[in-house]
């Protein structure tokens, strides 16, 4: 499909300019900025039939927002939509883990894959074309359950390869390991996985757990992405040891740490030192505001902490930090729809990022930054790169964040992948008027 779209705004490149983007055989062949609108041929349509059947056309984007295909760098596809089979009465992380583990023994292959597919395709419809999913790898349940999530995630990864990229990161179990645990881990590491995950801070012996995780990653030459210090306790600081191991193993740029809730609880001096050490080790970071707003601060009374890491300080220190969905409709987080724009808005609330200069940063936290953290070769929108983008029905970034419009069209792999349209009909003074919605 060859086409040209004029008059789109690409706020990750520049907030004010209008761009002309030309696409040939699935690649961007030309990208030209203009200070004001140019003449188009036909108003951009979100109707799938029109999008799919039109070739060699000059669409007029009329100032709508175009974003690079969004990157959800931290999801749990295997757990998504299990809320109705796994309760969490206390709303704590520990009950969520226990409840999910118990329920997981009764899941079938079909159920797990169906839930993963639903979440992944839902995310795609919102404009996410890359997902990194953490997958439970619990060695202390029946062997079939241990491997089910990974087998299903790898099947789904292959099934959806033509429309989106899915990276599979099994979470290593809690330490200490038995010989049987190690045998299962070795078997898992030989599967077609993309990296190694885990949550060492929950282990009985977190530092030993981190040692072993690094050894496995190095042995199999896999990057690491770890749930880190998801706790309100300022004394929990395993990120310092992760930074140390990263340097020792020459893993700079290959380690991502997620959550970092305790960093928010630490006193200023210590937090500063931790951020400095993270920077020296070239760690990437991910904040997960939805799940942490829900799970953290459960022991607090009076003013309840929000559990969100120091996003602004990390950004200012130059630590690449993305924001991501984490859990969707499960005991860890009962809400959500896998829409990164919604998550970016939530990040704006929780990290106090809403000023004129902050909005493009929020957009980068769901596009360029997670693209870098997930090792995507192509980042953003540029000449010569694969055309991978979403056009959203808003003509300014302010409206984008105010409305989170659902009307979106997603392009990738040389074709329109999915479009969603919503519209409102108003009855005003006896006549029906159409409004965007
Ligand atoms: Zn997570």
XYZ file of C-alpha atoms and ligand atoms in Angstrom:
438
model
C 0.000 0.000 0.000
C 1.391 3.383 -1.020
C 0.010 6.510 0.552
C 0.775 9.959 1.773
C -0.772 11.622 4.800
C -0.486 15.383 5.058
C -1.208 17.606 8.058
C -0.550 15.200 10.911
C 1.028 16.382 14.131
C 3.764 14.191 15.620
C 4.219 15.574 19.142
C 7.060 13.171 19.960
C 9.041 15.049 17.283
C 7.564 18.550 17.549
C 4.375 19.799 19.146
C 3.513 22.567 16.687
C 4.591 21.460 13.191
C 2.412 19.703 10.611
C 4.048 16.703 8.956
C 3.679 15.023 5.595
C 4.454 11.320 5.870
C 4.871 9.201 2.711
C 4.698 5.424 2.968
C 5.815 2.897 0.400
C 5.919 -0.872 0.857
C 5.486 -0.509 4.603
C 8.325 1.978 5.130
C 8.432 5.709 5.699
C 10.083 7.069 2.537
C 9.638 10.759 3.288
C 8.877 12.844 6.347
C 8.538 16.577 5.816
C 7.665 19.178 8.481
C 5.636 22.281 7.603
C 4.934 25.315 9.786
C 1.289 25.405 8.645
C -1.231 23.120 6.936
C -0.783 22.118 3.281
C -3.412 21.066 0.760
C -4.701 17.499 1.084
C -6.844 15.400 -1.237
C -9.354 13.620 0.937
C -10.261 13.925 4.622
C -8.739 11.087 6.642
C -11.226 8.316 7.284
C -11.280 5.953 10.245
C -13.579 3.541 8.429
C -11.749 0.263 7.921
C -13.303 -0.388 4.474
C -12.116 2.975 3.141
C -8.686 2.641 4.707
C -8.121 -0.863 3.346
C -9.348 -0.282 -0.192
C -7.596 2.961 -0.935
C -4.167 3.006 -2.500
C -1.997 5.871 -3.784
C -4.023 8.438 -1.932
C -3.170 11.694 -0.203
C -5.090 11.674 3.051
C -5.576 14.964 4.846
C -5.015 14.329 8.560
C -6.438 17.789 9.335
C -4.012 18.284 12.213
C -4.701 14.984 13.986
C -2.125 13.406 16.270
C 0.104 10.636 14.914
C 2.158 8.671 17.437
C 4.691 5.906 16.867
C 3.228 2.463 17.632
C 3.075 2.469 21.423
C 5.244 0.095 23.478
C 3.749 -1.455 26.604
C 6.964 -2.512 28.291
C 5.385 -4.244 31.275
C 2.221 -6.307 31.127
C 1.083 -9.651 32.582
C -0.930 -11.159 29.749
C -1.240 -14.517 31.547
C -2.935 -12.984 34.592
C -5.209 -10.561 32.748
C -8.972 -11.014 33.115
C -8.663 -13.473 36.015
C -10.350 -11.159 38.502
C -13.480 -13.278 38.620
C -11.610 -16.475 39.404
C -9.016 -15.041 41.808
C -10.181 -12.672 44.536
C -8.119 -10.169 46.516
C -10.095 -9.120 49.578
C -7.265 -7.262 51.339
C -6.096 -5.561 48.151
C -2.462 -6.376 48.991
C 0.292 -7.683 46.722
C 0.747 -10.756 48.928
C -2.908 -11.832 48.792
C -2.944 -11.209 45.031
C 0.045 -13.564 44.610
C -1.462 -16.277 46.843
C -4.911 -16.061 45.309
C -3.628 -16.126 41.718
C -1.253 -19.044 42.422
C -4.093 -21.092 43.870
C -6.454 -20.336 40.985
C -3.791 -20.995 38.319
C -3.839 -24.753 39.032
C -7.329 -24.999 37.556
C -6.655 -23.062 34.305
C -6.641 -24.770 30.911
C -4.446 -23.956 27.912
C -7.422 -22.545 26.021
C -8.531 -20.279 28.867
C -5.064 -18.826 29.370
C -4.466 -18.231 25.672
C -7.900 -16.725 25.136
C -7.371 -14.218 27.954
C -3.916 -13.288 26.647
C -5.257 -12.812 23.126
C -8.106 -10.620 24.353
C -5.716 -8.322 26.224
C -3.097 -8.189 23.451
C -5.619 -7.398 20.712
C -7.326 -4.852 22.969
C -3.965 -3.126 23.426
C -3.363 -3.234 19.660
C -6.690 -1.496 19.030
C -5.511 1.306 21.312
C -2.294 1.702 19.313
C 0.163 -0.594 21.114
C 2.246 -2.579 18.638
C 4.857 -3.958 21.044
C 4.216 -5.693 24.366
C 6.721 -7.065 26.851
C 4.842 -9.550 28.996
C 6.067 -10.998 32.258
C 4.814 -14.543 32.686
C 4.538 -16.481 35.926
C 6.971 -19.364 36.228
C 6.089 -20.983 39.516
C 8.071 -24.189 40.061
C 6.107 -25.137 43.185
C 2.868 -26.101 41.437
C 2.100 -29.033 39.120
C 4.583 -29.077 36.237
C 1.828 -28.522 33.699
C 0.847 -25.284 35.464
C 4.490 -24.209 35.781
C 4.994 -24.177 32.011
C 1.446 -23.371 30.822
C 1.771 -19.568 30.798
C 5.047 -19.625 28.874
C 3.863 -22.197 26.338
C 0.706 -20.186 25.687
C 2.554 -16.850 25.524
C 5.001 -18.267 22.973
C 2.130 -19.652 20.891
C 0.389 -16.266 20.990
C 3.627 -14.489 20.103
C 3.844 -16.587 16.921
C 0.121 -16.268 16.183
C 0.160 -12.452 16.356
C 3.646 -11.929 14.863
C 2.245 -10.319 11.706
C 0.420 -7.606 13.659
C 2.458 -6.996 16.800
C 5.664 -7.847 18.648
C 5.337 -9.760 21.905
C 8.372 -10.273 24.137
C 8.079 -13.079 26.686
C 9.839 -12.654 30.059
C 9.284 -15.578 32.457
C 9.531 -14.575 36.112
C 12.014 -16.765 37.980
C 10.555 -18.189 41.199
C 11.337 -16.920 44.683
C 14.603 -17.983 46.287
C 15.838 -20.402 47.723
C 15.856 -22.917 44.859
C 15.927 -26.694 45.170
C 17.654 -28.926 42.612
C 14.248 -29.647 41.117
C 13.553 -25.893 40.768
C 16.877 -25.495 38.987
C 16.131 -28.346 36.588
C 12.848 -26.696 35.625
C 14.498 -23.282 35.272
C 17.146 -24.746 32.951
C 14.428 -26.369 30.846
C 12.521 -23.074 30.631
C 15.615 -21.088 29.656
C 15.993 -23.269 26.570
C 12.561 -22.177 25.301
C 12.209 -19.336 22.811
C 12.002 -16.606 25.461
C 13.187 -13.019 25.054
C 14.586 -12.308 28.497
C 14.496 -13.145 32.169
C 12.187 -11.607 34.764
C 11.591 -12.031 38.469
C 10.719 -10.251 41.698
C 13.771 -10.905 43.897
C 12.783 -8.404 46.616
C 9.950 -10.758 47.653
C 12.337 -13.701 48.143
C 13.448 -14.857 51.562
C 17.011 -14.115 50.439
C 16.762 -11.330 47.859
C 20.489 -10.861 47.268
C 21.138 -14.568 46.659
C 18.141 -14.552 44.335
C 19.635 -11.628 42.370
C 22.984 -13.485 42.155
C 21.342 -16.528 40.648
C 19.133 -14.527 38.268
C 22.197 -12.721 36.875
C 24.065 -16.018 36.440
C 21.196 -17.524 34.445
C 20.824 -14.402 32.298
C 24.548 -14.242 31.531
C 24.775 -17.968 30.813
C 21.965 -17.710 28.253
C 22.863 -14.202 27.052
C 19.430 -12.815 27.876
C 18.474 -9.305 29.067
C 16.880 -8.800 32.486
C 13.674 -7.067 33.536
C 12.988 -7.259 37.261
C 10.120 -6.276 39.527
C 12.154 -4.267 42.010
C 11.430 -2.932 45.492
C 7.664 -2.927 45.101
C 7.313 -1.993 48.759
C 6.461 1.046 50.884
C 9.380 0.262 53.213
C 12.263 2.740 52.644
C 14.745 0.120 53.858
C 14.008 -2.090 50.833
C 16.760 -1.149 48.397
C 17.712 -4.225 46.358
C 18.068 -1.894 43.366
C 21.500 -0.961 44.744
C 22.631 -4.587 44.554
C 21.097 -4.943 41.075
C 23.108 -1.881 39.975
C 26.270 -3.436 41.428
C 25.694 -6.796 39.707
C 24.895 -5.021 36.424
C 28.350 -3.439 36.418
C 30.049 -6.625 37.593
C 28.441 -8.654 34.787
C 28.968 -5.876 32.192
C 25.210 -5.813 31.712
C 24.882 -2.033 31.401
C 21.932 -1.182 29.130
C 20.516 -4.702 29.449
C 18.749 -4.398 32.798
C 15.373 -2.786 33.466
C 13.983 -2.286 36.982
C 10.258 -1.859 37.521
C 8.067 -0.269 40.221
C 10.744 1.152 42.608
C 8.022 2.116 45.093
C 10.356 2.193 48.093
C 12.448 4.847 46.329
C 9.534 7.215 46.902
C 9.461 6.379 50.614
C 13.205 6.955 51.181
C 14.572 10.182 52.635
C 15.974 12.605 50.067
C 19.674 11.931 50.554
C 19.345 8.162 50.143
C 16.990 8.494 47.173
C 19.505 10.776 45.454
C 22.284 8.251 46.005
C 20.127 5.379 44.667
C 19.264 7.328 41.505
C 22.952 8.141 41.009
C 23.870 4.431 41.281
C 21.092 3.525 38.831
C 22.486 6.016 36.378
C 26.054 4.710 36.729
C 24.827 1.181 35.966
C 22.735 2.367 32.966
C 19.587 0.836 34.403
C 16.295 1.509 32.653
C 13.170 2.037 34.779
C 9.441 1.535 34.447
C 6.725 3.041 36.612
C 3.416 1.184 36.897
C 1.015 3.736 38.346
C -2.268 1.845 38.004
C -1.267 -1.280 39.936
C 0.765 0.605 42.531
C -1.953 3.152 43.287
C -4.133 0.151 43.976
C -1.705 -2.102 45.872
C 0.547 0.245 47.824
C -0.182 2.210 50.962
C -2.433 -0.552 52.295
C -0.786 -0.343 55.722
C -1.055 3.438 55.932
C -3.640 5.347 57.896
C -4.370 9.037 57.596
C -2.442 10.300 54.575
C -2.017 7.238 52.390
C 1.119 7.046 50.269
C 0.610 6.522 46.568
C 3.479 4.106 45.968
C 4.622 5.821 42.781
C 8.364 6.085 42.276
C 10.238 9.369 41.833
C 9.429 9.792 38.155
C 10.461 13.432 37.817
C 13.760 12.963 39.666
C 14.621 9.917 37.539
C 13.829 11.839 34.345
C 15.885 14.811 35.480
C 18.822 12.547 36.339
C 18.705 11.111 32.815
C 17.529 7.615 33.791
C 15.281 6.410 30.953
C 11.888 5.757 32.537
C 8.801 4.449 30.772
C 5.271 3.989 32.055
C 3.275 0.819 31.432
C 0.029 -1.032 32.124
C 1.164 -3.877 34.409
C -1.980 -5.822 35.329
C -5.357 -5.671 33.621
C -8.523 -6.820 35.429
C -6.906 -9.301 37.798
C -6.349 -9.578 41.581
C -3.312 -7.281 41.326
C -5.276 -4.503 39.605
C -9.007 -4.881 39.059
C -9.394 -2.224 36.333
C -7.796 -1.189 33.050
C -8.074 -1.836 29.340
C -4.456 -1.951 28.169
C -4.641 1.615 26.835
C -1.266 3.295 27.234
C -2.753 6.724 26.650
C -4.870 6.215 29.754
C -1.748 5.083 31.634
C 0.159 8.161 30.428
C -2.665 10.336 31.747
C -2.532 8.507 35.080
C 1.241 9.083 35.140
C 0.523 12.762 34.649
C -1.643 12.731 37.777
C 0.623 10.621 39.952
C 3.978 12.113 38.927
C 2.653 15.687 38.739
C 3.459 15.906 35.029
C 0.880 17.997 33.248
C 2.566 21.236 32.248
C 3.130 22.302 28.648
C 6.639 20.838 28.610
C 5.592 17.670 30.441
C 3.014 16.429 27.941
C 5.517 15.457 25.204
C 7.522 13.685 27.952
C 4.466 11.630 28.904
C 4.062 10.657 25.247
C 7.723 9.639 25.023
C 7.214 7.468 28.127
C 4.817 5.268 26.115
C 6.685 5.389 22.772
C 10.369 6.278 22.305
C 11.604 5.465 25.831
C 10.043 1.975 26.151
C 11.108 1.295 22.545
C 14.684 1.851 23.698
C 14.219 -0.187 26.896
C 12.784 -3.149 25.002
C 15.643 -3.068 22.497
C 13.482 -2.201 19.494
C 15.697 -1.512 16.523
C 13.391 1.152 15.156
C 12.370 3.954 17.404
C 9.838 6.639 16.663
C 8.944 7.953 13.227
C 11.778 8.569 10.764
C 12.628 8.228 7.085
C 13.798 4.745 6.185
C 12.086 3.081 9.140
C 9.137 0.712 9.191
C 5.853 2.612 9.258
C 4.412 1.689 12.648
C 1.994 4.271 14.048
C -1.451 5.186 15.352
C -3.550 8.173 14.288
C -5.779 9.414 17.099
C -8.790 11.649 16.660
C -7.495 14.718 18.500
C -5.959 17.844 17.020
C -3.864 18.910 19.999
C -1.998 17.105 22.754
C -4.130 18.947 25.297
C -7.310 17.442 23.783
C -5.560 14.081 23.497
C -5.039 13.948 27.262
C -8.333 15.578 28.151
C -10.450 13.213 26.053
C -8.379 10.037 25.497
C -10.296 9.598 22.217
C -11.156 6.015 21.331
C -11.337 6.799 17.621
C -7.961 5.529 16.428
C -6.423 3.791 13.398
C -3.310 1.636 13.743
C -0.859 1.017 10.883
C 1.906 -1.599 10.804
C 3.441 -4.254 8.567
C 2.467 -2.264 5.452
C -1.272 -2.148 6.133
C -3.966 -0.767 8.402
C -4.247 -3.266 11.245
C -7.250 -2.063 13.202
C -9.490 0.945 13.412
C -11.964 1.976 16.070
C -14.593 4.654 15.570
C -16.964 6.165 18.042
C -19.399 9.007 17.379
C -22.012 10.951 19.268
C -25.359 12.124 18.010
C -26.889 15.156 19.706
C -30.513 16.183 19.393
C -30.413 19.972 19.514
C -33.456 22.089 18.691
C -35.121 19.387 16.615
C -32.097 18.477 14.484
C -29.529 15.732 14.915
C -25.918 16.857 15.057
C -22.872 14.660 14.861
C -20.026 15.192 17.265
C -16.682 13.489 17.614
C -16.455 11.190 20.572
Zn 4.313 -6.541 37.023
